Every structure is written in structure tokens, then in C-alpha cells.
PDB file of N, CA and C in Angstrom:
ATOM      1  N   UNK A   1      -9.513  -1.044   5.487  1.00 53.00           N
ATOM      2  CA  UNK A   1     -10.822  -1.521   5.143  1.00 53.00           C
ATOM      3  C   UNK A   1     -11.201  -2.702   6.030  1.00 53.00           C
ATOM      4  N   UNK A   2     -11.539  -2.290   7.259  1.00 62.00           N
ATOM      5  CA  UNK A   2     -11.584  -3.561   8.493  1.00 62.00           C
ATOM      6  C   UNK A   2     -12.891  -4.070   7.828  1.00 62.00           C
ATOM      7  N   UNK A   3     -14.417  -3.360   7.244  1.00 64.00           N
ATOM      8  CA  UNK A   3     -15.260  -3.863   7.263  1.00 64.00           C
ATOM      9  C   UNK A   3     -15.308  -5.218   5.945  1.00 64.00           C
ATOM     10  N   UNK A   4     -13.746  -5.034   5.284  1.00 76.00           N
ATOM     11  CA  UNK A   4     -13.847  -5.979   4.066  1.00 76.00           C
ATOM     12  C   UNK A   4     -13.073  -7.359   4.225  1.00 76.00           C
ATOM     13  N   UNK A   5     -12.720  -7.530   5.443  1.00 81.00           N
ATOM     14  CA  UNK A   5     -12.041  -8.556   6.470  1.00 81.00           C
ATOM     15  C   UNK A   5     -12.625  -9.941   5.849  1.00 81.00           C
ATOM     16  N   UNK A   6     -14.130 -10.130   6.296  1.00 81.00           N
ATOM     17  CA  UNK A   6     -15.137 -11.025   5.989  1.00 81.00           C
ATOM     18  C   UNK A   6     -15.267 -11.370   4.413  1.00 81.00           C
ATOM     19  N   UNK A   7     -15.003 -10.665   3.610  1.00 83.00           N
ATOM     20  CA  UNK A   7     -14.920 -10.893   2.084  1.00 83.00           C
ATOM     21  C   UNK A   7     -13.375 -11.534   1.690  1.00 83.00           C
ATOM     22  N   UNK A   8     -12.708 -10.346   2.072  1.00 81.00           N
ATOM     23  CA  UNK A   8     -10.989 -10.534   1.571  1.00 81.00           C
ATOM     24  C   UNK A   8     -10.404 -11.710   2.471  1.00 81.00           C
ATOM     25  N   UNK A   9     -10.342 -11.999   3.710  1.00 86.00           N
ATOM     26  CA  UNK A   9      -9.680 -13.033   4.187  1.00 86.00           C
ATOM     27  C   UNK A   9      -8.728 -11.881   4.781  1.00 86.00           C
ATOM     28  N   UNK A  10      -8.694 -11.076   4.490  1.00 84.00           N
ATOM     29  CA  UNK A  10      -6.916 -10.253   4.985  1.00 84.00           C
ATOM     30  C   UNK A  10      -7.727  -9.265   5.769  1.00 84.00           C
ATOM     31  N   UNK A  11      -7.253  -8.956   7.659  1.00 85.00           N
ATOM     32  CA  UNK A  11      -7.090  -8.255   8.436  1.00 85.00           C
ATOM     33  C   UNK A  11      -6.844  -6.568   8.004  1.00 85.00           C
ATOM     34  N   UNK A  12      -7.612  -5.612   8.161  1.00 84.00           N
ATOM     35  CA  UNK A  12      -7.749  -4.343   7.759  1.00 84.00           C
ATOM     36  C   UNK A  12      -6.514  -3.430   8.447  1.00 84.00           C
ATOM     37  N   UNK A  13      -6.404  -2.466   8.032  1.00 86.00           N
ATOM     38  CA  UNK A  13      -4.985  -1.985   8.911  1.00 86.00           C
ATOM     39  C   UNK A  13      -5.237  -0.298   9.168  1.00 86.00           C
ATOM     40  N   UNK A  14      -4.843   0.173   9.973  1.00 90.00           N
ATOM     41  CA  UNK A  14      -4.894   1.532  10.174  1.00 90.00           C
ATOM     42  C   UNK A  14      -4.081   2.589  10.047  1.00 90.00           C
ATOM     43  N   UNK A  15      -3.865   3.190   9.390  1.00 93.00           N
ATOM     44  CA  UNK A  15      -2.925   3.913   8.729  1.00 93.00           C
ATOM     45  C   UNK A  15      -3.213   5.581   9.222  1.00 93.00           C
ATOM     46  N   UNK A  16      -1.828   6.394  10.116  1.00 95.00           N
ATOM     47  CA  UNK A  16      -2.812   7.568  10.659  1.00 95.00           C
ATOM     48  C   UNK A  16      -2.639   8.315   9.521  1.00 95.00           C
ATOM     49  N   UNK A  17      -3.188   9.952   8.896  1.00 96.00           N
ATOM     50  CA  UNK A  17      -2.846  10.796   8.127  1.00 96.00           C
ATOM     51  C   UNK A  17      -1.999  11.721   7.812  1.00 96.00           C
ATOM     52  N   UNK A  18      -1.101  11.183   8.632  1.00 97.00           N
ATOM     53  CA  UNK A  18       0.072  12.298   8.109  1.00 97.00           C
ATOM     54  C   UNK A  18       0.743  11.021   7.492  1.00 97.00           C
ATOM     55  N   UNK A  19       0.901   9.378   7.739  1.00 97.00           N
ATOM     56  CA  UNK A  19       1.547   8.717   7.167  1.00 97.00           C
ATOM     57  C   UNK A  19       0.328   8.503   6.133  1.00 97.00           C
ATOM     58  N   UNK A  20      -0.551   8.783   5.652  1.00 96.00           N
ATOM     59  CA  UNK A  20      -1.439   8.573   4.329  1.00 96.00           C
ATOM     60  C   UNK A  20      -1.007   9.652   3.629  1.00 96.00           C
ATOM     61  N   UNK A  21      -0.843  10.975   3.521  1.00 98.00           N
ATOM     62  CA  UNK A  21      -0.429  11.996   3.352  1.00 98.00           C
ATOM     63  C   UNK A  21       1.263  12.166   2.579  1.00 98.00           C
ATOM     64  N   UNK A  22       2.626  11.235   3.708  1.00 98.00           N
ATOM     65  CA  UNK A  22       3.634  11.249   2.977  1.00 98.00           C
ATOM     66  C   UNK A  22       2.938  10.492   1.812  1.00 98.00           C
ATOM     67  N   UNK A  23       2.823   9.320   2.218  1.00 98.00           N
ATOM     68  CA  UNK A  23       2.537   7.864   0.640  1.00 98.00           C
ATOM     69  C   UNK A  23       2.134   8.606  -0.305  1.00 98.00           C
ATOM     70  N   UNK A  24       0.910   9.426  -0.307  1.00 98.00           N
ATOM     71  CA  UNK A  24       0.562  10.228  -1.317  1.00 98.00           C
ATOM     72  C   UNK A  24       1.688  11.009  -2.162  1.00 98.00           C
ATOM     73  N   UNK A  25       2.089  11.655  -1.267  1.00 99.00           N
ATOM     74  CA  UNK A  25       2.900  12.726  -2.148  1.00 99.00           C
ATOM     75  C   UNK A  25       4.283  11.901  -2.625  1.00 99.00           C
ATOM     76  N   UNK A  26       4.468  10.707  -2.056  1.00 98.00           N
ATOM     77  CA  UNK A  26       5.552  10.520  -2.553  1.00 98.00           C
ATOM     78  C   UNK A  26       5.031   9.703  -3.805  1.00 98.00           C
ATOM     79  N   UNK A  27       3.846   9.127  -4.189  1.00 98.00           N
ATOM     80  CA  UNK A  27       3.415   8.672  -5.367  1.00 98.00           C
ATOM     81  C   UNK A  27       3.154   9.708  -6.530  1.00 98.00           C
ATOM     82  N   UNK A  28       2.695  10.875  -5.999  1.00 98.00           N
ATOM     83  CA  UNK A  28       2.598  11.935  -7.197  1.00 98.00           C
ATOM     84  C   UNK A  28       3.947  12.326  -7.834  1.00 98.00           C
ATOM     85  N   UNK A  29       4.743  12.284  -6.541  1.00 99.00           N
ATOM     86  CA  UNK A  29       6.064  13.160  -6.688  1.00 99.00           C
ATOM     87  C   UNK A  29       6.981  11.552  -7.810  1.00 99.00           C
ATOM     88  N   UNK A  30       6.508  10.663  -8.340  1.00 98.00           N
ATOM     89  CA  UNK A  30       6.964   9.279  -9.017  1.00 98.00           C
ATOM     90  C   UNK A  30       7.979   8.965  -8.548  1.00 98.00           C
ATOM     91  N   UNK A  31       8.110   8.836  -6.395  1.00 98.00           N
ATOM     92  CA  UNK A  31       9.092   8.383  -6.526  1.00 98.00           C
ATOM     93  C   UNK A  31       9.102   6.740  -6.392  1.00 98.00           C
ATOM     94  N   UNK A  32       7.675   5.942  -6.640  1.00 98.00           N
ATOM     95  CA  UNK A  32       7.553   4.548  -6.514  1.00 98.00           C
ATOM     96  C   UNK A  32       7.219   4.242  -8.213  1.00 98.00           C
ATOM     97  N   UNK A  33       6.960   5.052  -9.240  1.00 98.00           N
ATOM     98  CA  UNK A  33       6.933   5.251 -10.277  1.00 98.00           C
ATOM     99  C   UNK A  33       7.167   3.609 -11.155  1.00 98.00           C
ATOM    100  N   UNK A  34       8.837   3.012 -10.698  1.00 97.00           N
ATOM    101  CA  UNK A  34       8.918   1.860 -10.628  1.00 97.00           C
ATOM    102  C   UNK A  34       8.545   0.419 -10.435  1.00 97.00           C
ATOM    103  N   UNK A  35       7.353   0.348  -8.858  1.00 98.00           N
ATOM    104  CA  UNK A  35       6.920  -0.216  -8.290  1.00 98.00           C
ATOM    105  C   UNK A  35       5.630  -0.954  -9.284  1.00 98.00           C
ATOM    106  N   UNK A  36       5.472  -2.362  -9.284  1.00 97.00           N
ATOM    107  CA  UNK A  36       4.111  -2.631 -10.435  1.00 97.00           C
ATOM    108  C   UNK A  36       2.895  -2.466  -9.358  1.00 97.00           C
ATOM    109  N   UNK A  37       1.870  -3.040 -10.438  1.00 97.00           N
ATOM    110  CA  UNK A  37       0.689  -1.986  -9.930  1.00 97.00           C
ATOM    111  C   UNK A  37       0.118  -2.925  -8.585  1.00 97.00           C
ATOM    112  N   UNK A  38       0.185  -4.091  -8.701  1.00 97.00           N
ATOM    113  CA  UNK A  38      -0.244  -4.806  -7.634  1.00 97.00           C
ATOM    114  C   UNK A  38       0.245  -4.567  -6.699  1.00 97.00           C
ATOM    115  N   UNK A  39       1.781  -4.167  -6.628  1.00 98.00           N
ATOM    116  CA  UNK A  39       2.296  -3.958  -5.151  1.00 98.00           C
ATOM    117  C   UNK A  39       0.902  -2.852  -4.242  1.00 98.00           C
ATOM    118  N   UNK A  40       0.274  -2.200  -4.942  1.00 96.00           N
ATOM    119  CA  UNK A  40      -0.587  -1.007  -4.380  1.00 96.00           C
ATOM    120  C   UNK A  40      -1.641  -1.665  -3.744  1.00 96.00           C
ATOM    121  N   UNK A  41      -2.523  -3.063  -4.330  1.00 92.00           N
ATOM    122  CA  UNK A  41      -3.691  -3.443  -4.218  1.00 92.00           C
ATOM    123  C   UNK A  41      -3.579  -3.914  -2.179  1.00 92.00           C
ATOM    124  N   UNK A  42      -4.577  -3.932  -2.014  1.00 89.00           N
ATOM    125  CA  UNK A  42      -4.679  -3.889  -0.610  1.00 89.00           C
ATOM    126  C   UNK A  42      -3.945  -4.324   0.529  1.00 89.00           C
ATOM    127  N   UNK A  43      -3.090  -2.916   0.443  1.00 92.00           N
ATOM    128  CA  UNK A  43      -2.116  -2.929   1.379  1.00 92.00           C
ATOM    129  C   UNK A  43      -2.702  -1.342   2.344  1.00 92.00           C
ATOM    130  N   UNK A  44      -1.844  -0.867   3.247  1.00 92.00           N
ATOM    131  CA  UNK A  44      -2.006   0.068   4.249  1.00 92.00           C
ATOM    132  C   UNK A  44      -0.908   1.076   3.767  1.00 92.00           C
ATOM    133  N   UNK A  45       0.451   0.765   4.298  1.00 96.00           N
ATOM    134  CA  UNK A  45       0.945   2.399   4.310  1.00 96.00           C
ATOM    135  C   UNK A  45       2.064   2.244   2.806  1.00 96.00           C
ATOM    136  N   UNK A  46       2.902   3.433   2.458  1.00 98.00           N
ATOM    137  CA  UNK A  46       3.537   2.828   1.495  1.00 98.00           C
ATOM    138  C   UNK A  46       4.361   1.909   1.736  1.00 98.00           C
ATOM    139  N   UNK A  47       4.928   2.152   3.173  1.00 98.00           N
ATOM    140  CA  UNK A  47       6.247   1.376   3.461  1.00 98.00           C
ATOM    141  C   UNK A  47       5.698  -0.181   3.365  1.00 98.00           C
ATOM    142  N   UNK A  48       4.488  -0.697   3.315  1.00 96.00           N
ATOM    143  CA  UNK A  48       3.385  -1.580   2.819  1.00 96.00           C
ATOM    144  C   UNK A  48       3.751  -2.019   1.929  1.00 96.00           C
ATOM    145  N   UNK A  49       3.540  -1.184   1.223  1.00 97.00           N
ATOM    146  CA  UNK A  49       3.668  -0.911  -0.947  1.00 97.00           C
ATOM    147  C   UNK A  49       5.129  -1.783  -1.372  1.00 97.00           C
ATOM    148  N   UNK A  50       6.167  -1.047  -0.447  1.00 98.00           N
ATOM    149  CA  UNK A  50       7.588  -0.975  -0.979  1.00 98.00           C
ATOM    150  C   UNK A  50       7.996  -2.866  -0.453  1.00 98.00           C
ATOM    151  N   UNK A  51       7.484  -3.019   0.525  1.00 97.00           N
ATOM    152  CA  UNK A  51       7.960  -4.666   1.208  1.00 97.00           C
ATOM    153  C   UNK A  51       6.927  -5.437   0.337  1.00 97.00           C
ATOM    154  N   UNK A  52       5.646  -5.366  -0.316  1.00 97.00           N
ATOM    155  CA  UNK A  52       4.732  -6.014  -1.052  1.00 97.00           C
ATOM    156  C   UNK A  52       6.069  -6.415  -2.549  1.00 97.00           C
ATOM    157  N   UNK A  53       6.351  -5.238  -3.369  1.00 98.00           N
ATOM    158  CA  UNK A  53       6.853  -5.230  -4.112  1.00 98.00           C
ATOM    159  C   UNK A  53       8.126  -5.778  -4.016  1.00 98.00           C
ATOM    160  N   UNK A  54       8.600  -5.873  -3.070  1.00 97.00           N
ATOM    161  CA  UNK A  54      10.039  -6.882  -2.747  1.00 97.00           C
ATOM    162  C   UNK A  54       9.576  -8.081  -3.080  1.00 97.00           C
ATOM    163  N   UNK A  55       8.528  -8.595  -2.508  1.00 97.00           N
ATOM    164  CA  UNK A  55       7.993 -10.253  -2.733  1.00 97.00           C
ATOM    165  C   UNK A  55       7.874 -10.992  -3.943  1.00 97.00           C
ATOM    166  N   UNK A  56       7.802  -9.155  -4.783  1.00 96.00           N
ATOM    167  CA  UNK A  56       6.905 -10.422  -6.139  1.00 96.00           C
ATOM    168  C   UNK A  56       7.968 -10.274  -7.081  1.00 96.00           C
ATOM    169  N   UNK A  57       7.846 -10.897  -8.266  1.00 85.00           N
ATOM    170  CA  UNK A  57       8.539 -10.923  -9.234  1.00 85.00           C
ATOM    171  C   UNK A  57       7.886 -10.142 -10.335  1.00 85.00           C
ATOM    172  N   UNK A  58       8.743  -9.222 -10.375  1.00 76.00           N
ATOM    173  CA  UNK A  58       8.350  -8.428 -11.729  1.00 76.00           C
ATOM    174  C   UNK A  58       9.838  -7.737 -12.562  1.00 76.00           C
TER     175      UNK A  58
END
């Protein structure tokens, strides 16, 4: 979301579709099931998701 740069403060990221595509299926398939919900909020790829969720405390 490059055009939300100017609102969010945080740099947009590009993610191609076959790596949008694994993240997907590996979220249906519950294998981040674990992961809380913020780790998801505006990040890029899962491997994104999975180092977000290292940071926080839950």
C-alpha cells in the first residue's frame, strides 16, 4: 500500500504473486493459526507476519 505511506508513516512493500499466493494458502491451510492478529496488520509477505510476531509479546 505505497499510496498509504503519507498517512501510515511506514514505507509500502511489494510482494510478487506467487509469494501472495503461498501466504494465503498457508493461512487457510491454519498453519499460522497460532500467530495473534496484529502480527497480520500492515505488513507485506508472510515471512513478514512470522518476524512481526516474534517481536511482540503475546
Amino acid at each position: 500500500f505505497n499510496v498509504a505511506e503519507q498517512f501510515t508513516g511506514m514505507p509500502g512493500s511489494y510482494v510478487p504473486v506467487s509469494e501472495t499466493v503461498k501466504g494465503f494458502k498457508e493461512i487457510l491451510d491454519g498453519k499460522h493459526d497460532h500467530l495473534p492478529e496484529d502480527a497480520f496488520r500492515n505488513v507485506g509477505s508472510i515471512e513478514d507476519v512470522v518476524a512481526k510476531a516474534a517481536k511482540m509479546k503475546y
